[in-house]
Short mmCIF file of N, CA and C in Angstrom, two decimals:
data_model
loop_
_atom_site.label_atom_id
_atom_site.label_comp_id
_atom_site.label_asym_id
_atom_site.label_seq_id
_atom_site.Cartn_x
_atom_site.Cartn_y
_atom_site.Cartn_z
N MET A 241 40.65 10.68 5.82
CA MET A 241 40.19 10.25 7.12
C MET A 241 38.87 10.94 7.44
N SER A 242 38.20 10.33 8.38
CA SER A 242 37.04 10.98 8.97
C SER A 242 36.86 10.39 10.36
N ALA A 243 36.06 11.05 11.15
CA ALA A 243 35.76 10.56 12.49
C ALA A 243 34.29 10.84 12.76
N ASP A 244 33.56 9.79 13.12
CA ASP A 244 32.14 10.02 13.40
C ASP A 244 31.82 9.93 14.88
N ALA A 245 32.73 9.39 15.70
CA ALA A 245 32.57 9.33 17.16
C ALA A 245 31.19 8.86 17.58
N HIS A 246 30.65 7.93 16.83
CA HIS A 246 29.30 7.42 17.09
C HIS A 246 29.23 6.58 18.36
N HIS A 247 30.15 5.66 18.52
CA HIS A 247 30.13 4.70 19.62
C HIS A 247 31.55 4.18 19.80
N ILE A 248 31.88 3.71 20.98
CA ILE A 248 33.24 3.24 21.22
C ILE A 248 33.61 2.05 20.34
N THR A 249 32.65 1.16 20.02
CA THR A 249 32.97 0.00 19.19
C THR A 249 32.07 -0.16 17.97
N ALA A 250 30.85 0.32 18.01
CA ALA A 250 29.91 0.10 16.90
C ALA A 250 30.01 1.20 15.85
N PRO A 251 30.01 0.83 14.57
CA PRO A 251 30.02 1.85 13.51
C PRO A 251 28.63 2.47 13.35
N THR A 252 28.57 3.63 12.71
CA THR A 252 27.27 4.22 12.42
C THR A 252 26.56 3.34 11.40
N GLU A 253 25.28 3.10 11.61
CA GLU A 253 24.52 2.22 10.72
C GLU A 253 24.31 2.84 9.34
N ASP A 254 24.33 4.17 9.25
CA ASP A 254 24.08 4.81 7.96
C ASP A 254 25.36 5.00 7.14
N GLY A 255 26.50 4.60 7.68
CA GLY A 255 27.75 4.63 6.93
C GLY A 255 28.32 6.00 6.63
N ARG A 256 27.80 7.04 7.26
CA ARG A 256 28.25 8.41 6.95
C ARG A 256 29.76 8.60 7.08
N GLY A 257 30.31 8.23 8.22
CA GLY A 257 31.73 8.47 8.46
C GLY A 257 32.62 7.71 7.50
N ALA A 258 32.34 6.43 7.29
CA ALA A 258 33.14 5.62 6.38
C ALA A 258 33.00 6.11 4.94
N ALA A 259 31.80 6.50 4.55
CA ALA A 259 31.58 7.03 3.20
C ALA A 259 32.37 8.32 3.02
N ARG A 260 32.37 9.17 4.03
CA ARG A 260 33.12 10.43 3.97
C ARG A 260 34.62 10.15 3.83
N SER A 261 35.10 9.12 4.52
CA SER A 261 36.51 8.75 4.40
C SER A 261 36.85 8.35 2.96
N MET A 262 35.98 7.55 2.33
CA MET A 262 36.22 7.13 0.95
C MET A 262 36.14 8.31 -0.02
N THR A 263 35.13 9.15 0.14
CA THR A 263 35.01 10.30 -0.78
C THR A 263 36.15 11.30 -0.57
N ASN A 264 36.61 11.47 0.68
CA ASN A 264 37.76 12.35 0.93
C ASN A 264 39.02 11.80 0.24
N ALA A 265 39.23 10.49 0.35
CA ALA A 265 40.41 9.88 -0.27
C ALA A 265 40.37 10.06 -1.79
N MET A 266 39.20 9.83 -2.38
CA MET A 266 39.09 10.01 -3.84
C MET A 266 39.32 11.46 -4.23
N ARG A 267 38.74 12.38 -3.49
CA ARG A 267 38.93 13.81 -3.80
C ARG A 267 40.40 14.19 -3.68
N ASN A 268 41.05 13.75 -2.60
CA ASN A 268 42.47 14.09 -2.39
C ASN A 268 43.36 13.49 -3.48
N ALA A 269 42.96 12.34 -4.03
CA ALA A 269 43.75 11.68 -5.08
C ALA A 269 43.36 12.13 -6.48
N GLY A 270 42.34 12.98 -6.58
CA GLY A 270 41.88 13.43 -7.89
C GLY A 270 41.18 12.34 -8.67
N LEU A 271 40.53 11.42 -7.95
CA LEU A 271 39.82 10.31 -8.59
C LEU A 271 38.32 10.58 -8.62
N ASN A 272 37.69 10.11 -9.68
CA ASN A 272 36.23 10.07 -9.73
C ASN A 272 35.80 8.67 -9.32
N GLY A 273 34.62 8.55 -8.76
CA GLY A 273 34.12 7.25 -8.33
C GLY A 273 34.05 6.23 -9.44
N ASP A 274 33.88 6.69 -10.68
CA ASP A 274 33.78 5.74 -11.79
C ASP A 274 35.13 5.17 -12.21
N GLU A 275 36.22 5.65 -11.60
CA GLU A 275 37.55 5.11 -11.89
C GLU A 275 37.95 3.99 -10.94
N VAL A 276 37.26 3.87 -9.82
CA VAL A 276 37.60 2.87 -8.81
C VAL A 276 37.01 1.52 -9.22
N ASP A 277 37.88 0.53 -9.38
CA ASP A 277 37.45 -0.79 -9.80
C ASP A 277 37.52 -1.83 -8.69
N TYR A 278 38.26 -1.54 -7.61
CA TYR A 278 38.47 -2.52 -6.54
C TYR A 278 38.55 -1.81 -5.19
N ILE A 279 37.97 -2.44 -4.17
CA ILE A 279 38.09 -1.97 -2.79
C ILE A 279 38.55 -3.12 -1.92
N ASN A 280 39.65 -2.89 -1.18
CA ASN A 280 40.05 -3.82 -0.14
C ASN A 280 39.31 -3.34 1.11
N ALA A 281 38.25 -4.05 1.45
CA ALA A 281 37.36 -3.64 2.54
C ALA A 281 38.02 -3.82 3.90
N HIS A 282 37.57 -3.06 4.85
CA HIS A 282 37.99 -3.27 6.24
C HIS A 282 37.57 -4.68 6.64
N GLY A 283 36.37 -5.08 6.27
CA GLY A 283 35.87 -6.44 6.31
C GLY A 283 36.33 -7.35 7.43
N THR A 284 35.86 -7.10 8.65
CA THR A 284 36.25 -7.93 9.78
C THR A 284 35.34 -9.13 9.99
N SER A 285 34.35 -9.30 9.14
CA SER A 285 33.41 -10.41 9.24
C SER A 285 32.56 -10.31 10.51
N THR A 286 32.21 -9.09 10.89
CA THR A 286 31.27 -8.89 11.99
C THR A 286 29.97 -8.38 11.39
N PRO A 287 28.83 -8.86 11.88
CA PRO A 287 27.56 -8.42 11.29
C PRO A 287 27.39 -6.90 11.26
N LEU A 288 27.66 -6.22 12.34
CA LEU A 288 27.50 -4.76 12.36
C LEU A 288 28.49 -4.08 11.42
N GLY A 289 29.75 -4.45 11.51
CA GLY A 289 30.78 -3.78 10.73
C GLY A 289 30.66 -4.00 9.24
N ASP A 290 30.40 -5.24 8.83
CA ASP A 290 30.32 -5.53 7.40
C ASP A 290 29.11 -4.87 6.75
N VAL A 291 27.97 -4.91 7.43
CA VAL A 291 26.77 -4.25 6.88
C VAL A 291 27.00 -2.74 6.80
N ALA A 292 27.57 -2.16 7.85
CA ALA A 292 27.82 -0.72 7.85
C ALA A 292 28.79 -0.33 6.72
N GLU A 293 29.80 -1.16 6.45
CA GLU A 293 30.73 -0.85 5.37
C GLU A 293 30.04 -0.95 4.01
N CYS A 294 29.17 -1.94 3.85
CA CYS A 294 28.40 -2.05 2.60
C CYS A 294 27.53 -0.81 2.39
N VAL A 295 26.86 -0.37 3.44
CA VAL A 295 26.03 0.83 3.36
C VAL A 295 26.90 2.03 3.00
N ALA A 296 28.09 2.11 3.60
CA ALA A 296 28.99 3.23 3.32
C ALA A 296 29.46 3.22 1.87
N ILE A 297 29.78 2.04 1.33
CA ILE A 297 30.22 1.95 -0.06
C ILE A 297 29.09 2.38 -0.99
N LYS A 298 27.87 1.95 -0.69
CA LYS A 298 26.71 2.38 -1.49
C LYS A 298 26.52 3.89 -1.40
N ARG A 299 26.71 4.43 -0.22
CA ARG A 299 26.56 5.87 -0.02
C ARG A 299 27.63 6.65 -0.79
N ALA A 300 28.86 6.15 -0.79
CA ALA A 300 29.96 6.84 -1.45
C ALA A 300 29.90 6.72 -2.97
N PHE A 301 29.40 5.59 -3.47
CA PHE A 301 29.46 5.32 -4.92
C PHE A 301 28.11 5.27 -5.62
N GLY A 302 27.02 5.30 -4.87
CA GLY A 302 25.70 5.23 -5.50
C GLY A 302 25.53 3.94 -6.28
N ASP A 303 24.90 4.01 -7.44
CA ASP A 303 24.65 2.82 -8.26
C ASP A 303 25.95 2.15 -8.71
N ARG A 304 27.01 2.91 -8.82
CA ARG A 304 28.31 2.36 -9.24
C ARG A 304 28.86 1.33 -8.25
N ALA A 305 28.40 1.37 -7.00
CA ALA A 305 28.90 0.46 -5.96
C ALA A 305 28.79 -1.00 -6.38
N ARG A 306 27.76 -1.35 -7.12
CA ARG A 306 27.54 -2.74 -7.51
C ARG A 306 28.50 -3.21 -8.62
N GLN A 307 29.26 -2.28 -9.19
CA GLN A 307 30.21 -2.63 -10.26
C GLN A 307 31.65 -2.71 -9.76
N ILE A 308 31.85 -2.50 -8.49
CA ILE A 308 33.20 -2.48 -7.92
C ILE A 308 33.46 -3.83 -7.24
N ALA A 309 34.56 -4.46 -7.58
CA ALA A 309 34.96 -5.71 -6.92
C ALA A 309 35.45 -5.38 -5.51
N ILE A 310 35.02 -6.16 -4.55
CA ILE A 310 35.36 -5.91 -3.15
C ILE A 310 35.82 -7.22 -2.53
N SER A 311 36.88 -7.14 -1.73
CA SER A 311 37.29 -8.32 -0.97
C SER A 311 37.86 -7.87 0.37
N SER A 312 37.99 -8.83 1.26
CA SER A 312 38.61 -8.58 2.55
C SER A 312 39.81 -9.51 2.69
N THR A 313 41.00 -8.93 2.65
CA THR A 313 42.19 -9.76 2.81
C THR A 313 42.39 -10.18 4.27
N LYS A 314 41.65 -9.56 5.20
CA LYS A 314 41.68 -10.03 6.59
C LYS A 314 41.22 -11.49 6.68
N SER A 315 40.45 -11.92 5.71
CA SER A 315 39.98 -13.31 5.72
C SER A 315 41.15 -14.29 5.63
N MET A 316 42.30 -13.81 5.17
CA MET A 316 43.47 -14.69 5.04
C MET A 316 44.56 -14.38 6.05
N THR A 317 44.58 -13.16 6.58
CA THR A 317 45.64 -12.77 7.53
C THR A 317 45.14 -12.71 8.96
N GLY A 318 43.84 -12.62 9.14
CA GLY A 318 43.30 -12.28 10.45
C GLY A 318 43.42 -10.79 10.65
N HIS A 319 42.93 -10.30 11.76
CA HIS A 319 43.01 -8.87 12.05
C HIS A 319 44.34 -8.59 12.72
N LEU A 320 45.18 -7.86 12.04
CA LEU A 320 46.53 -7.59 12.53
C LEU A 320 46.60 -6.33 13.39
N LEU A 321 45.42 -5.84 13.82
CA LEU A 321 45.32 -4.67 14.68
C LEU A 321 46.07 -3.49 14.06
N GLY A 322 47.07 -2.93 14.73
CA GLY A 322 47.76 -1.74 14.24
C GLY A 322 48.47 -1.93 12.91
N ALA A 323 48.79 -3.17 12.56
CA ALA A 323 49.47 -3.44 11.29
C ALA A 323 48.49 -3.69 10.15
N ALA A 324 47.20 -3.85 10.45
CA ALA A 324 46.22 -4.24 9.42
C ALA A 324 46.18 -3.27 8.25
N GLY A 325 46.11 -1.99 8.53
CA GLY A 325 46.01 -1.01 7.45
C GLY A 325 47.21 -1.02 6.53
N GLY A 326 48.41 -1.14 7.08
CA GLY A 326 49.62 -1.18 6.26
C GLY A 326 49.68 -2.42 5.38
N VAL A 327 49.39 -3.57 5.96
CA VAL A 327 49.41 -4.82 5.19
C VAL A 327 48.34 -4.79 4.10
N GLU A 328 47.16 -4.30 4.43
CA GLU A 328 46.09 -4.24 3.43
C GLU A 328 46.39 -3.23 2.32
N ALA A 329 47.10 -2.17 2.66
CA ALA A 329 47.53 -1.22 1.61
C ALA A 329 48.49 -1.90 0.65
N VAL A 330 49.39 -2.72 1.16
CA VAL A 330 50.31 -3.46 0.30
C VAL A 330 49.53 -4.41 -0.60
N PHE A 331 48.57 -5.14 -0.05
CA PHE A 331 47.73 -6.03 -0.87
C PHE A 331 47.01 -5.25 -1.97
N THR A 332 46.56 -4.05 -1.64
CA THR A 332 45.83 -3.23 -2.62
C THR A 332 46.77 -2.79 -3.75
N VAL A 333 47.98 -2.39 -3.41
CA VAL A 333 48.95 -2.01 -4.43
C VAL A 333 49.31 -3.22 -5.30
N LEU A 334 49.45 -4.39 -4.69
CA LEU A 334 49.74 -5.60 -5.46
C LEU A 334 48.57 -5.95 -6.38
N ALA A 335 47.34 -5.71 -5.93
CA ALA A 335 46.18 -5.94 -6.79
C ALA A 335 46.26 -5.07 -8.04
N LEU A 336 46.64 -3.81 -7.86
CA LEU A 336 46.83 -2.90 -9.00
C LEU A 336 47.96 -3.39 -9.91
N ARG A 337 49.08 -3.72 -9.31
CA ARG A 337 50.23 -4.16 -10.10
C ARG A 337 49.91 -5.41 -10.92
N ASP A 338 49.27 -6.38 -10.27
CA ASP A 338 49.03 -7.68 -10.91
C ASP A 338 47.70 -7.77 -11.64
N GLN A 339 46.88 -6.70 -11.52
CA GLN A 339 45.54 -6.71 -12.13
C GLN A 339 44.77 -7.95 -11.69
N LEU A 340 44.76 -8.16 -10.38
CA LEU A 340 44.17 -9.35 -9.78
C LEU A 340 43.55 -8.98 -8.44
N ALA A 341 42.24 -9.10 -8.35
CA ALA A 341 41.56 -8.81 -7.08
C ALA A 341 41.68 -10.03 -6.17
N PRO A 342 42.25 -9.86 -4.99
CA PRO A 342 42.39 -10.99 -4.08
C PRO A 342 41.03 -11.47 -3.60
N PRO A 343 40.95 -12.71 -3.19
CA PRO A 343 39.66 -13.24 -2.75
C PRO A 343 39.36 -12.92 -1.29
N THR A 344 38.11 -13.13 -0.93
CA THR A 344 37.72 -13.21 0.47
C THR A 344 37.60 -14.69 0.77
N ALA A 345 38.55 -15.22 1.52
CA ALA A 345 38.56 -16.65 1.82
C ALA A 345 37.33 -17.02 2.64
N ASN A 346 36.81 -18.19 2.40
CA ASN A 346 35.72 -18.76 3.20
C ASN A 346 34.42 -17.96 3.15
N LEU A 347 34.20 -17.21 2.09
CA LEU A 347 32.93 -16.49 1.94
C LEU A 347 31.92 -17.43 1.27
N PHE A 348 31.09 -18.04 2.10
CA PHE A 348 30.09 -18.99 1.61
C PHE A 348 28.67 -18.49 1.84
N ASN A 349 28.44 -17.81 2.93
CA ASN A 349 27.09 -17.34 3.29
C ASN A 349 27.11 -15.83 3.44
N GLN A 350 26.91 -15.15 2.33
CA GLN A 350 26.95 -13.70 2.30
C GLN A 350 25.69 -13.12 2.94
N ASP A 351 25.84 -12.14 3.81
CA ASP A 351 24.71 -11.46 4.43
C ASP A 351 23.86 -10.82 3.32
N PRO A 352 22.56 -11.02 3.33
CA PRO A 352 21.71 -10.43 2.29
C PRO A 352 21.82 -8.91 2.20
N GLN A 353 22.19 -8.26 3.29
CA GLN A 353 22.36 -6.81 3.26
C GLN A 353 23.69 -6.40 2.61
N CYS A 354 24.58 -7.36 2.44
CA CYS A 354 25.86 -7.11 1.78
C CYS A 354 25.75 -7.66 0.37
N ASP A 355 25.06 -6.91 -0.47
CA ASP A 355 24.68 -7.38 -1.81
C ASP A 355 25.54 -6.75 -2.91
N LEU A 356 26.81 -6.55 -2.62
CA LEU A 356 27.72 -5.97 -3.60
C LEU A 356 28.55 -7.07 -4.25
N ASP A 357 29.48 -6.69 -5.13
CA ASP A 357 30.27 -7.65 -5.90
C ASP A 357 31.50 -8.08 -5.11
N PHE A 358 31.32 -9.02 -4.20
CA PHE A 358 32.43 -9.54 -3.43
C PHE A 358 33.17 -10.59 -4.24
N VAL A 359 34.43 -10.77 -3.96
CA VAL A 359 35.27 -11.74 -4.67
C VAL A 359 35.42 -12.95 -3.74
N PRO A 360 34.56 -13.95 -3.90
CA PRO A 360 34.57 -15.05 -2.95
C PRO A 360 35.58 -16.16 -3.31
N ARG A 361 36.41 -16.54 -2.35
CA ARG A 361 37.23 -17.76 -2.35
C ARG A 361 38.33 -17.85 -3.40
N VAL A 362 38.20 -17.23 -4.55
CA VAL A 362 39.20 -17.35 -5.63
C VAL A 362 39.50 -15.95 -6.17
N ALA A 363 40.78 -15.65 -6.36
CA ALA A 363 41.17 -14.35 -6.92
C ALA A 363 40.57 -14.16 -8.31
N ARG A 364 40.40 -12.90 -8.70
CA ARG A 364 39.76 -12.58 -9.97
C ARG A 364 40.70 -11.72 -10.83
N ASP A 365 41.05 -12.23 -12.01
CA ASP A 365 41.76 -11.41 -13.00
C ASP A 365 40.80 -10.34 -13.48
N MET A 366 41.24 -9.09 -13.44
CA MET A 366 40.37 -8.01 -13.88
C MET A 366 41.17 -6.74 -14.10
N ARG A 367 40.59 -5.82 -14.81
CA ARG A 367 41.20 -4.51 -15.00
C ARG A 367 40.97 -3.69 -13.73
N ILE A 368 42.04 -3.19 -13.16
CA ILE A 368 41.94 -2.33 -11.98
C ILE A 368 42.71 -1.05 -12.28
N ARG A 369 41.98 0.04 -12.47
CA ARG A 369 42.60 1.34 -12.75
C ARG A 369 42.93 2.07 -11.46
N ALA A 370 42.03 1.95 -10.48
CA ALA A 370 42.23 2.60 -9.18
C ALA A 370 41.57 1.73 -8.13
N ALA A 371 42.09 1.84 -6.91
CA ALA A 371 41.60 1.00 -5.82
C ALA A 371 41.64 1.77 -4.51
N LEU A 372 40.76 1.39 -3.60
CA LEU A 372 40.73 1.95 -2.26
C LEU A 372 41.05 0.86 -1.25
N SER A 373 41.66 1.26 -0.14
CA SER A 373 41.90 0.37 0.98
C SER A 373 41.31 1.03 2.22
N ASN A 374 40.31 0.37 2.82
CA ASN A 374 39.60 0.92 3.98
C ASN A 374 40.14 0.35 5.28
N SER A 375 40.28 1.21 6.27
CA SER A 375 40.63 0.81 7.63
C SER A 375 39.77 1.62 8.59
N PHE A 376 38.92 0.93 9.32
CA PHE A 376 38.02 1.61 10.24
C PHE A 376 38.29 1.12 11.65
N GLY A 377 38.32 2.05 12.61
CA GLY A 377 38.69 1.68 13.97
C GLY A 377 37.64 2.03 14.99
N PHE A 378 37.91 1.58 16.20
CA PHE A 378 37.02 1.88 17.31
C PHE A 378 36.89 3.39 17.50
N GLY A 379 35.77 3.79 18.04
CA GLY A 379 35.53 5.20 18.30
C GLY A 379 35.17 6.01 17.07
N GLY A 380 34.93 5.34 15.95
CA GLY A 380 34.52 6.04 14.75
C GLY A 380 35.64 6.63 13.93
N THR A 381 36.85 6.08 14.08
CA THR A 381 37.98 6.53 13.28
C THR A 381 37.97 5.79 11.95
N ASN A 382 38.00 6.52 10.86
CA ASN A 382 37.92 5.93 9.52
C ASN A 382 39.07 6.45 8.67
N ALA A 383 39.75 5.54 7.98
CA ALA A 383 40.84 5.93 7.08
C ALA A 383 40.70 5.16 5.78
N THR A 384 40.93 5.83 4.68
CA THR A 384 40.91 5.21 3.36
C THR A 384 42.10 5.73 2.57
N LEU A 385 42.82 4.80 1.95
CA LEU A 385 43.90 5.16 1.05
C LEU A 385 43.44 4.89 -0.37
N ALA A 386 43.79 5.77 -1.28
CA ALA A 386 43.45 5.62 -2.70
C ALA A 386 44.74 5.41 -3.49
N PHE A 387 44.69 4.46 -4.41
CA PHE A 387 45.83 4.16 -5.27
C PHE A 387 45.34 4.09 -6.71
N ARG A 388 46.20 4.47 -7.64
CA ARG A 388 45.84 4.35 -9.06
C ARG A 388 47.08 4.01 -9.88
N LEU A 389 46.83 3.40 -11.01
CA LEU A 389 47.90 3.15 -11.97
C LEU A 389 48.25 4.46 -12.66
N ILE A 390 49.52 4.68 -12.90
CA ILE A 390 49.91 5.86 -13.66
C ILE A 390 50.79 5.44 -14.83
#
């Protein structure tokens, strides 16, 4: 977890808090950034939030960020508010189990600032050794869970 307390609803534009959440989760799980193959993004499809999360992923992973498959399962469930993080964690564990990155439904016009490897419209068979699930909330509350195959 991390907390940046930047604004009641807007994330920090530089992604510091969200990046810290991801790096904390990896450190706590004993993972290196080069082991993470998939991220279930917080991905609410808001211009501010999605760009900030992309910046945070780049900050946390550096050049490796472009090699990580990313999707938002909220595109299929909607935002489940307090239940979102739990449901997305289950999707992330299933992605590991099935070696299948879920898609981001209806991703047709990707923001140019979100230039990472998103999984648009169709699930992707792929090797997933470790995965992160991001949940970011109002007031700068950031949580990331890390999962790996053992």
